[in-house]
Tab-separated table of C-alpha atoms in Angstrom:
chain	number	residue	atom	x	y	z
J	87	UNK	CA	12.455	8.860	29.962
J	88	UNK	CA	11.346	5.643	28.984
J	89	UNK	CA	12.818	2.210	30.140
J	90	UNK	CA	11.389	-0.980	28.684
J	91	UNK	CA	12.599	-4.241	29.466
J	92	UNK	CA	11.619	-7.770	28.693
J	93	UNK	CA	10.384	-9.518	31.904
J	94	UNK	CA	7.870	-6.970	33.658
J	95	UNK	CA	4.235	-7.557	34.678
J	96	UNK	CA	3.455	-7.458	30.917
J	97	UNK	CA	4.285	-11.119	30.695
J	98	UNK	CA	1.980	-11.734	33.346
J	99	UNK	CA	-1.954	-11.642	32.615
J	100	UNK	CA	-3.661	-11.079	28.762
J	101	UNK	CA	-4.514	-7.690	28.938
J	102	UNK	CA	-1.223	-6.748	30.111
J	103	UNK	CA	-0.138	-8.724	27.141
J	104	UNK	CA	-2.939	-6.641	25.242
J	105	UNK	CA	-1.224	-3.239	26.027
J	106	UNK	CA	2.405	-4.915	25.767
J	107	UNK	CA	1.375	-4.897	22.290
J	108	UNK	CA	0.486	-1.487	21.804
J	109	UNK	CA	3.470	0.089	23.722
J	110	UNK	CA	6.358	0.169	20.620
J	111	UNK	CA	7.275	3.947	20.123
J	112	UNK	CA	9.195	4.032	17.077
J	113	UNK	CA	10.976	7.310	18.195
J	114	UNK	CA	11.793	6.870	21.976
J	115	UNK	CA	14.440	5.486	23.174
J	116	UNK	CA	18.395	4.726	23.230
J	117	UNK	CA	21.020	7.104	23.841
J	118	UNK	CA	20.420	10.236	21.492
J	119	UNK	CA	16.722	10.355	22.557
J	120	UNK	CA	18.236	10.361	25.830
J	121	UNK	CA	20.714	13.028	25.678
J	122	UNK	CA	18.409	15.525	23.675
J	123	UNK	CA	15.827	14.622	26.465
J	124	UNK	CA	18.215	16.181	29.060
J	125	UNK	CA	19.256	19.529	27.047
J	126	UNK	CA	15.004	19.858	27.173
J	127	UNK	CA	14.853	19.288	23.332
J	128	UNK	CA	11.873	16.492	24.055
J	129	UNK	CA	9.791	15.454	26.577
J	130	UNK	CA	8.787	11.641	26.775
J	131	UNK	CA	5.376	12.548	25.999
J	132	UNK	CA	6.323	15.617	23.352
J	133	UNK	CA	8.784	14.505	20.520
J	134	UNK	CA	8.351	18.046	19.544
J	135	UNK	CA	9.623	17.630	16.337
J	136	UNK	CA	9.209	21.113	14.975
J	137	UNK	CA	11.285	22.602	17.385
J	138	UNK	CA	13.689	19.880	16.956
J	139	UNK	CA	14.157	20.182	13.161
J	140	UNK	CA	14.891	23.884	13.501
J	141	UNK	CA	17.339	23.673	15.662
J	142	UNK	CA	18.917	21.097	13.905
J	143	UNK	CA	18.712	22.663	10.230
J	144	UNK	CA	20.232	25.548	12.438
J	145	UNK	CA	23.237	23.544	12.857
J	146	UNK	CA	23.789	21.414	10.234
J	147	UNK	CA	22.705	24.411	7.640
J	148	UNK	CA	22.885	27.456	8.794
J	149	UNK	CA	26.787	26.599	10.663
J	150	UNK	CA	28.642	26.455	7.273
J	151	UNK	CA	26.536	29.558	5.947
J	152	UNK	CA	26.782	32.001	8.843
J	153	UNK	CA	30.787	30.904	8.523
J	154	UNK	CA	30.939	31.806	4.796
J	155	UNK	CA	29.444	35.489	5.503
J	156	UNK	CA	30.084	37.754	3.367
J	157	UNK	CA	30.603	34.919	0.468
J	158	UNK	CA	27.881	33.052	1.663
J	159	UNK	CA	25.294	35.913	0.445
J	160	UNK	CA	26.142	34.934	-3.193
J	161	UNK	CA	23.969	33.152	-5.851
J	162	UNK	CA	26.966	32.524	-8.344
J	163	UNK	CA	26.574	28.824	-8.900
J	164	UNK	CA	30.058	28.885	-11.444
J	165	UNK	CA	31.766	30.210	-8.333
J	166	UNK	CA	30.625	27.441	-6.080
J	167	UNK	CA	28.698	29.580	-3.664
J	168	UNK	CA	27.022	28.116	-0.535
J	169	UNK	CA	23.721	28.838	-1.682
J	170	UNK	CA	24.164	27.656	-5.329
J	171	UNK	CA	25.250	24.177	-4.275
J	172	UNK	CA	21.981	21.664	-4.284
J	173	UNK	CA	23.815	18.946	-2.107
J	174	UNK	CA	24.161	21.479	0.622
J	175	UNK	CA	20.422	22.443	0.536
J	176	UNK	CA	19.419	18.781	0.500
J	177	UNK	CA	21.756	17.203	2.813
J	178	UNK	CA	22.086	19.674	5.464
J	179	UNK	CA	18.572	21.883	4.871
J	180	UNK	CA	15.582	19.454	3.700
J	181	UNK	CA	17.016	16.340	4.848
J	182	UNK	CA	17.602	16.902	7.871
J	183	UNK	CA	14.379	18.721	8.459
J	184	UNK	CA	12.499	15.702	7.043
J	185	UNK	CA	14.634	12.867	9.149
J	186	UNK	CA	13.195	15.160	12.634
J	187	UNK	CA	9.809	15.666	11.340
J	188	UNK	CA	9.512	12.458	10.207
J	189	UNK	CA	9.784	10.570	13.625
J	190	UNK	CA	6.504	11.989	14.862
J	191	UNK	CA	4.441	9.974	11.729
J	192	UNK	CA	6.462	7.136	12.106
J	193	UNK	CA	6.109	6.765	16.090
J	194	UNK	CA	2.300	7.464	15.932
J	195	UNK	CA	1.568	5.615	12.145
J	196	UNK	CA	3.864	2.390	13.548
J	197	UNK	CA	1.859	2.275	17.022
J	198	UNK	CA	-1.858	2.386	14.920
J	199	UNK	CA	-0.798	-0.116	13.172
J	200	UNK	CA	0.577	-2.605	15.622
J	201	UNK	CA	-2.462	-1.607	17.941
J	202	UNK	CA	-4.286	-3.159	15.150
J	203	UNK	CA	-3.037	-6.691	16.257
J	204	UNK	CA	-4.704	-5.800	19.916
J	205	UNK	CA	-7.713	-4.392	19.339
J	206	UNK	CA	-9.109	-7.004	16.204
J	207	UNK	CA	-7.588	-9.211	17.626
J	208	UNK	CA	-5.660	-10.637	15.257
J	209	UNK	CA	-3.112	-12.453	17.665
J	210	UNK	CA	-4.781	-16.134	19.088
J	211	UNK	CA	-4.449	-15.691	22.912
J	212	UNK	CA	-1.980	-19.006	22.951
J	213	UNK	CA	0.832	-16.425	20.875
J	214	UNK	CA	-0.099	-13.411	22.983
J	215	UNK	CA	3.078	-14.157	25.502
J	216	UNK	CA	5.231	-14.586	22.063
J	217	UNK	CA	4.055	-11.549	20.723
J	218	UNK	CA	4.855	-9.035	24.136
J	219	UNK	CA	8.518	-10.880	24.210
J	220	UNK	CA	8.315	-10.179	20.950
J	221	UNK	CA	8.156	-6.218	21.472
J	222	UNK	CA	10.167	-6.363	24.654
J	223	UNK	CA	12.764	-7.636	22.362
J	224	UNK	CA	11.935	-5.087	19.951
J	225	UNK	CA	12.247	-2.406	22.158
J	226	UNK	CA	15.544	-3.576	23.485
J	227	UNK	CA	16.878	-3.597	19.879
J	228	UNK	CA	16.079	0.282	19.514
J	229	UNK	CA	17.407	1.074	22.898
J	230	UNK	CA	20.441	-0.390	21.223
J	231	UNK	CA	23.485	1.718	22.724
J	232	UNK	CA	25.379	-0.574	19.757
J	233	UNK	CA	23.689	0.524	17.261
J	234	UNK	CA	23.727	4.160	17.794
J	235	UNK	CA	27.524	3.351	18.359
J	236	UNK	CA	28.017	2.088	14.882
J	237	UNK	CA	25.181	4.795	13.324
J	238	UNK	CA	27.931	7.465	15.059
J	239	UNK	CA	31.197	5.362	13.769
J	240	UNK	CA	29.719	5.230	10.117
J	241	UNK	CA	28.933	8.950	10.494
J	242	UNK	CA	32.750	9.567	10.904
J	243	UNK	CA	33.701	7.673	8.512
J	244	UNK	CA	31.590	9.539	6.036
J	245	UNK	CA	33.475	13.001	8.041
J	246	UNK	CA	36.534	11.272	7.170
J	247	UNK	CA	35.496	10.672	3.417
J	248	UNK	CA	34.502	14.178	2.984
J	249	UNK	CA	38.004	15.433	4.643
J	250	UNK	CA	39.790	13.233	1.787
J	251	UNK	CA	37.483	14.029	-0.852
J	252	UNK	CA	37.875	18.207	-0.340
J	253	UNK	CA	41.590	17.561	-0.421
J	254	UNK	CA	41.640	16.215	-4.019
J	255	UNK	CA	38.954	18.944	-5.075
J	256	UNK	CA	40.229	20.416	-8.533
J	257	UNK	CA	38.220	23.910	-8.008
J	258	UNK	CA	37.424	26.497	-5.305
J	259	UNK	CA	33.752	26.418	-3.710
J	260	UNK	CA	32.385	27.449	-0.364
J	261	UNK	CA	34.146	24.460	1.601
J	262	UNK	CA	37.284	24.591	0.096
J	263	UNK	CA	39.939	27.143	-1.511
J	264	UNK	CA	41.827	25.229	-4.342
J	265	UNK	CA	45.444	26.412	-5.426
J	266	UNK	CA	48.816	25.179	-6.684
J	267	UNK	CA	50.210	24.456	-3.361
J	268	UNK	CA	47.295	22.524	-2.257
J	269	UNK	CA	43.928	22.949	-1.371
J	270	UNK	CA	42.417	24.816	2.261
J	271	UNK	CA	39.431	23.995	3.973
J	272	UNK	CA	37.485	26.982	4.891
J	273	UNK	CA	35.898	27.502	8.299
J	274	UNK	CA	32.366	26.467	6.723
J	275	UNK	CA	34.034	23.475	5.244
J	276	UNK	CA	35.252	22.525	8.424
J	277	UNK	CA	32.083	22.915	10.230
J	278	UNK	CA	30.512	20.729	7.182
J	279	UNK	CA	33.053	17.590	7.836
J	280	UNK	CA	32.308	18.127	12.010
J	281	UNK	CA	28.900	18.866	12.573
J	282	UNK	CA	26.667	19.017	9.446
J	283	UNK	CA	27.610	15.511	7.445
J	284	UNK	CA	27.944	13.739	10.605
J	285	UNK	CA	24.737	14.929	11.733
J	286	UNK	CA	22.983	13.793	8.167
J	287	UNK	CA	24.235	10.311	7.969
J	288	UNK	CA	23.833	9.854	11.888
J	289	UNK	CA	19.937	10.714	11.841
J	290	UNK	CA	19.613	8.706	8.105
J	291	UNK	CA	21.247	5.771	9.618
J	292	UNK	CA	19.542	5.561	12.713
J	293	UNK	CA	16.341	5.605	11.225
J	294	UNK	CA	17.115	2.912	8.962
J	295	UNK	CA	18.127	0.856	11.729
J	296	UNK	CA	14.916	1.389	13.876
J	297	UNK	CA	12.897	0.393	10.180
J	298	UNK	CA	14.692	-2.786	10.525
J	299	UNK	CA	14.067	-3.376	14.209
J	300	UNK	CA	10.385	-2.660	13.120
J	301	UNK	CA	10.720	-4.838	10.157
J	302	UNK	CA	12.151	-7.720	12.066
J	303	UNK	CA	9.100	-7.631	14.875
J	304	UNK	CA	6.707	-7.168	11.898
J	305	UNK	CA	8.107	-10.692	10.437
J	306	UNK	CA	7.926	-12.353	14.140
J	307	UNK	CA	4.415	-11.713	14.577
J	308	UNK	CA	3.766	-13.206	11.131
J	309	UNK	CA	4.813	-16.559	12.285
J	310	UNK	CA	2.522	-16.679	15.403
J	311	UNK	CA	-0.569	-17.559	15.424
J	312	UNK	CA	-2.525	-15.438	13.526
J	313	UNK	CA	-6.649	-15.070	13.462
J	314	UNK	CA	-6.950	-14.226	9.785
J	315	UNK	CA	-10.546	-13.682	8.159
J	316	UNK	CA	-10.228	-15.559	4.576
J	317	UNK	CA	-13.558	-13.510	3.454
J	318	UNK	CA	-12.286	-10.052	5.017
J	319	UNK	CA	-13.511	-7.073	2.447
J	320	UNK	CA	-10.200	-5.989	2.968
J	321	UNK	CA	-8.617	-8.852	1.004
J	322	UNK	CA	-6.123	-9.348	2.803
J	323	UNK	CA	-7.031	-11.277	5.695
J	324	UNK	CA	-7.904	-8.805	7.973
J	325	UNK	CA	-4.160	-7.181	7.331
J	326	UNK	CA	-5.424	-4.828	4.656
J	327	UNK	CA	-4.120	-1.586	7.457
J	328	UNK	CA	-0.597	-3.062	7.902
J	329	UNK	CA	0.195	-2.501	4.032
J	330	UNK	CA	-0.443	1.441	4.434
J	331	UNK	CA	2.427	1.767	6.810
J	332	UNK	CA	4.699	2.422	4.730
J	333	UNK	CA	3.591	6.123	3.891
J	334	UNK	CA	4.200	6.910	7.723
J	335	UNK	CA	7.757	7.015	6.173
J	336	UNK	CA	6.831	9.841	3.860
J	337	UNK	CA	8.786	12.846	4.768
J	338	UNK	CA	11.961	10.215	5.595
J	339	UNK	CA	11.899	8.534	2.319
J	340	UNK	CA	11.949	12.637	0.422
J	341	UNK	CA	14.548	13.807	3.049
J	342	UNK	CA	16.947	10.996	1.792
J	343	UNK	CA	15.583	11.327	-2.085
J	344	UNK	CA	16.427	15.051	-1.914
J	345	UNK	CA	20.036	14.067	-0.723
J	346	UNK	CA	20.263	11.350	-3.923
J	347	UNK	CA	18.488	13.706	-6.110
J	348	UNK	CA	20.845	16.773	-5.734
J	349	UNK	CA	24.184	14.105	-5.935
J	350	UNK	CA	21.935	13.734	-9.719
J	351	UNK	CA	21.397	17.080	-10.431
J	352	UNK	CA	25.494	17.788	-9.903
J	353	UNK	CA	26.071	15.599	-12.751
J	354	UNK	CA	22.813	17.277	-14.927
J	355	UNK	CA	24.516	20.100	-14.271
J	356	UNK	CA	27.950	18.894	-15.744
J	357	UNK	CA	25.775	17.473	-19.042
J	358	UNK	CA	26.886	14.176	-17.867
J	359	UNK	CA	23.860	12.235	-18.049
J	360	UNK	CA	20.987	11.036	-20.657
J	361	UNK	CA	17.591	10.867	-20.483
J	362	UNK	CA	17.812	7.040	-20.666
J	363	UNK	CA	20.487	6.953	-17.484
J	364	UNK	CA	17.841	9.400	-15.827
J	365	UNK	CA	14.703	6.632	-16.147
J	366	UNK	CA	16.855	3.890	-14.910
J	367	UNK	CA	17.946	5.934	-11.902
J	368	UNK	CA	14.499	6.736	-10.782
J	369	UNK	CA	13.319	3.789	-11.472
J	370	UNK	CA	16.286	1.784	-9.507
J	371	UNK	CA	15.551	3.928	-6.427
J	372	UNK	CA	11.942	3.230	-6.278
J	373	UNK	CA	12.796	-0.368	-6.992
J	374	UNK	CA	15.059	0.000	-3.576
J	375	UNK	CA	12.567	2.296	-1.815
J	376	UNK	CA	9.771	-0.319	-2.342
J	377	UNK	CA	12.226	-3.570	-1.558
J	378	UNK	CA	12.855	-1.383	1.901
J	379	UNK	CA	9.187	-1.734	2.806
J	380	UNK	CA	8.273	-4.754	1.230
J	381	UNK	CA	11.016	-6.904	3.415
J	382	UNK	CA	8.986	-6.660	6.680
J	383	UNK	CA	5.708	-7.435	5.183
J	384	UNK	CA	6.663	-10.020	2.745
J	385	UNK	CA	6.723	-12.383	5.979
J	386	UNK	CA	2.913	-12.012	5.962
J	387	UNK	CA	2.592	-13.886	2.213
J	388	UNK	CA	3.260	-17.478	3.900
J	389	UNK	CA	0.310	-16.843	6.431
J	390	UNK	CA	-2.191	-15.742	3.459
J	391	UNK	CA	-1.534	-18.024	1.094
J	392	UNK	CA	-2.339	-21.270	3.806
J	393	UNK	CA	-5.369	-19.125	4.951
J	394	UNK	CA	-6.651	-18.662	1.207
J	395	UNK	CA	-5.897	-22.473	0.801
J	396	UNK	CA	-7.820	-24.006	3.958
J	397	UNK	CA	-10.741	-21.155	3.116
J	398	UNK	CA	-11.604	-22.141	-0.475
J	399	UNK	CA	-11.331	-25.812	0.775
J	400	UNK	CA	-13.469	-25.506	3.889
J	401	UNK	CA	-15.713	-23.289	1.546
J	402	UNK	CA	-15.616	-25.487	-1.751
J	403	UNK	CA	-16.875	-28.355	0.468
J	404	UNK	CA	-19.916	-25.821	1.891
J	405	UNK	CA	-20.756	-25.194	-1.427
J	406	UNK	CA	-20.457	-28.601	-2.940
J	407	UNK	CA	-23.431	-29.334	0.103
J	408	UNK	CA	-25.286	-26.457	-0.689
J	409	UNK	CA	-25.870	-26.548	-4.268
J	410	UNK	CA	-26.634	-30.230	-4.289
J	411	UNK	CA	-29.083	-30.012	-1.752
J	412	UNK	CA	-30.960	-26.738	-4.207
J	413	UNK	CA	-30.250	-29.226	-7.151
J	414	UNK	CA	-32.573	-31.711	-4.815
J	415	UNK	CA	-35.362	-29.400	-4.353
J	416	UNK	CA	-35.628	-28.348	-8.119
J	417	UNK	CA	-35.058	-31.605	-9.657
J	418	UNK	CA	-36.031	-33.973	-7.356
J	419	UNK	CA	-32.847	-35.399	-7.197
J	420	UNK	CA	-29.347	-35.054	-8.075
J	421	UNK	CA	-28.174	-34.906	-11.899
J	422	UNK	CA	-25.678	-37.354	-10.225
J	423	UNK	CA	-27.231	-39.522	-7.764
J	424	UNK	CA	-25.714	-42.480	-6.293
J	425	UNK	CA	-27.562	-45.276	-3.947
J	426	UNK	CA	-27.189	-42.928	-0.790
J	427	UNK	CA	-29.960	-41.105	-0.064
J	428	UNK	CA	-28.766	-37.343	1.477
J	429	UNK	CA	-30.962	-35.952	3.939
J	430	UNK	CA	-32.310	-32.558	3.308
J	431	UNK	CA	-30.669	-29.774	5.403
J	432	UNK	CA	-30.847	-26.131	5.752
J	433	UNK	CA	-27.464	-24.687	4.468
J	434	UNK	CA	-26.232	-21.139	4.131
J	435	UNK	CA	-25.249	-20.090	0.701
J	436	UNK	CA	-21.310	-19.487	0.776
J	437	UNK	CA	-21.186	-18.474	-2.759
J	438	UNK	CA	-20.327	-14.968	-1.969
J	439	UNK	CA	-17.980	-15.404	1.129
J	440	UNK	CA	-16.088	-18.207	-1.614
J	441	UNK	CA	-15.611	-15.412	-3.917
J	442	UNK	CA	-14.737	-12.749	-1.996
J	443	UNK	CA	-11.778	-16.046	-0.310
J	444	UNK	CA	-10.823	-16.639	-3.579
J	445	UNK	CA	-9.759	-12.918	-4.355
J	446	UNK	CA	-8.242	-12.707	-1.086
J	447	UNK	CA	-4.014	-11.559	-2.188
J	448	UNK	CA	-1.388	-13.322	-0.356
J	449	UNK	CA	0.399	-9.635	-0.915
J	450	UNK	CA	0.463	-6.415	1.377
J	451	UNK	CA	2.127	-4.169	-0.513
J	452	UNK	CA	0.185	-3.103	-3.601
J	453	UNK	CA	0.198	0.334	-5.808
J	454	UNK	CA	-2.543	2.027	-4.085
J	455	UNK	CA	-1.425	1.537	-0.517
J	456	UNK	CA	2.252	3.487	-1.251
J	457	UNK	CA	1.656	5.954	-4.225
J	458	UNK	CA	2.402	8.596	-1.295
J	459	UNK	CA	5.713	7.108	-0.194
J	460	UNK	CA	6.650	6.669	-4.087
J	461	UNK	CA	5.377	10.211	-4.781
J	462	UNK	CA	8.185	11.303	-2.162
J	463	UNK	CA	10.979	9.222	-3.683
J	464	UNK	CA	10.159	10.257	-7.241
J	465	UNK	CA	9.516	14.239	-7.469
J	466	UNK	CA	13.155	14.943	-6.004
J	467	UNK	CA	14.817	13.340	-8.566
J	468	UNK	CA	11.610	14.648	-11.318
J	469	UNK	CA	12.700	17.980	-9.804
J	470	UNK	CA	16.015	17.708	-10.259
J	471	UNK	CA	16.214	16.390	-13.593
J	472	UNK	CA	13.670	19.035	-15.186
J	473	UNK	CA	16.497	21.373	-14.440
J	474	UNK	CA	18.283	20.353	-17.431
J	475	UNK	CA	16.470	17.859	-19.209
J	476	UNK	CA	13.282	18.592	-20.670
J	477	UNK	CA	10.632	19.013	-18.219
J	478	UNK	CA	8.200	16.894	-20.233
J	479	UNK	CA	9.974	13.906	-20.492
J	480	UNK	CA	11.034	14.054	-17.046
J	481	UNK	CA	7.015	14.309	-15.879
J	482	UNK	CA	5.921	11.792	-18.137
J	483	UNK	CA	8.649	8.885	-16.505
J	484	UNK	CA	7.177	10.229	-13.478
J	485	UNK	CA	3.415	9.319	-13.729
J	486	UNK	CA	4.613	6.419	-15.716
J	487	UNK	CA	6.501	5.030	-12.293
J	488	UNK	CA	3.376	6.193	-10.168
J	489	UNK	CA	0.878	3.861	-12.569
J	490	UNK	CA	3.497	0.898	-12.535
């Protein structure tokens, strides 16, 4: 198990600093990495998320349905079977599955990327001490026995929710057994409220929080000192890698579509909802899934815009010396000449290296760098709705989202 704390001998020489950079692991850490590490569900250098995701789906799925048996066999969605209801698949099944799996990209896409800083280097060796407190700080944050704390509180209160909400059910389904004299929670309903739910929203939440911790170091290292490349081919600076990160987040941005997608479908199912209402909710989640990445790297605009400002100056000025002095050669002179002679030099041509600065884009995220992540927040909710609306429509708002 992994320890990291601020003041260690990272602080102490540059390449220390270097690997300081290097070290974030998304997915170690803080108490619940701890306590599966001790039942042997991980190793500090094995996430094993495979294993982990079974076991889990085990729980949080198969609990309520091995609890239903014989009822649970049943496909009969107008009885409110276990295996007819979407939200149960999607909460407890593919969510689930996809929060686990998902930590292994994120750790390993998150540590490429801020490796990147290291290994350019894009970090001037006067904000390398900033940037390793910066991760020490970072890594404190998703050690964060706090945080898990609140992730577990908010989990409850969800249990809680569900408790009230089964209560004030109007009809019978696998969690609950409705009647005049009140309703009963079944045994699988039970194990829902305890185990499964709580388990959902725990793992949703936590990874939310550790996307802001990341988000929040992201946005300190883009006010250090940063040694941008105004005519990188990347057009970005040199920061053209950081803008893919988002799609390490794949399989956690369709676990939690899935989870919105079958709450949809419930009310497709009822008839309850136009085409029209359909668009806007697809297109409102995207809208949030995209704001979710775009907070972090938004800092990095700022930094881009002054570098594609002092590079088209610095640039403009080359050129301006360069182009009079080939005027000079052809014409003899310049078309405007004043009293002072210039002395002939030997210039390099910056025409290309100006363009090239003056397409640089003071913006990370763009289409192409997160069609994958938007792919995963979309086809849930396409999926869903082509069960009851038609399947054309519902295709052709998708690949109209994907061009946007």
């Amino acid at each position: 198990m992994e320890k990291s704390t601020g003041g260690d001998a990272a602080d102490t020489n540059p390449a220390a600093r270097q690997s300081k950079i290097a070290e974030f692991l998304a997915s170690h850490g803080g108490p619940f990495y701890e306590l599966q590490a001790r039942l042997k569900l991980l190793h500090a250098n094995a996430l094993q998320s495979g294993k982990r995701a079974l076991i889990f789906v085990a729980l949080a799925w198969g609990g309520p349905f091995f609890l239903g048996l014989p009822q649970s066999l049943s496909l009969d969605h107008e009885q409110g079977a276990y295996l007819a209801d979407p939200g149960a698949w999607a909460k407890f099944f593919v969510a689930i599955a996809a929060f686990v799996l998902a930590e292994q990209q994120v750790e390993r896409g998150l540590r490429t990327k801020l490796g990147q800083f290291a290994r350019a280097p894009l970090i001037a060796p006067t904000s390398m001490p900033a940037a390793a407190h910066a991760v020490s700080v970072a890594l404190k944050r998703r050690d964060s026995r706090l945080a898990e704390l609140v992730c577990l509180a908010l989990a409850g209160v969800a249990a809680l929710l569900s408790f009230a909400n089964f209560h004030t059910a109007d009809i019978s389904f696998w969690a609950v057994q409705h009647s005049a004299d009140g309703n009963r929670i079944t045994a699988a309903g039970w194990w829902s409220i305890c185990i499964s739910l709580p388990l959902f929203v725990f793992l949703f939440l936590r990874g939310v929080w550790r996307h802001f911790v990341w988000a929040q170091l992201l946005r300190k290292i883009a006010g250090l000192e940063l040694r941008l490349v105004a005519a990188h081919p990347d057009g970005k600076g040199g920061l053209g890698f950081l803008s893919q990160y988002p799609n390490a987040y794949v399989f956690f941005v369709f676990g939690m579509s899935a989870a919105i997608a079958a709450a949809v479908m419930k009310h497709l199912l009822q008839e309850s909802l136009s085409m029209t209402t359909f668009s806007m909710i697809m297109s409102g989640w995207l809208a949030i899934v995209i704001a979710f990445f775009a907070y972090p790297l938004s800092a990095f605009s700022k930094p881009l815009a002054r570098l594609k400002e002092a590079g088209l100056l610095m640039l403009g000025v080359q050129a301006t010396r360069f182009h009079r002095a080939a005027e000079r050669k052809v014409l003899g002179r310049n078309v405007l000449a004043d009293a002072t002679p210039e002395p002939d030099e030997e210039l390099a041509d910056p025409s290309k290296l100006y363009d090239t600065t003056n397409k640089l884009s003071s913006v990370l995220i763009s289409r192409g760098a997160v069609v994958p992540v938007a792919a995963a927040a979309l086809i849930p909710f396409a999926v869903a709705g082509a069960t009851r609306l038609p399947y054309k429509e519902v295709f052709s708002v998708l690949k109209k989202l994907l061009l946007l």
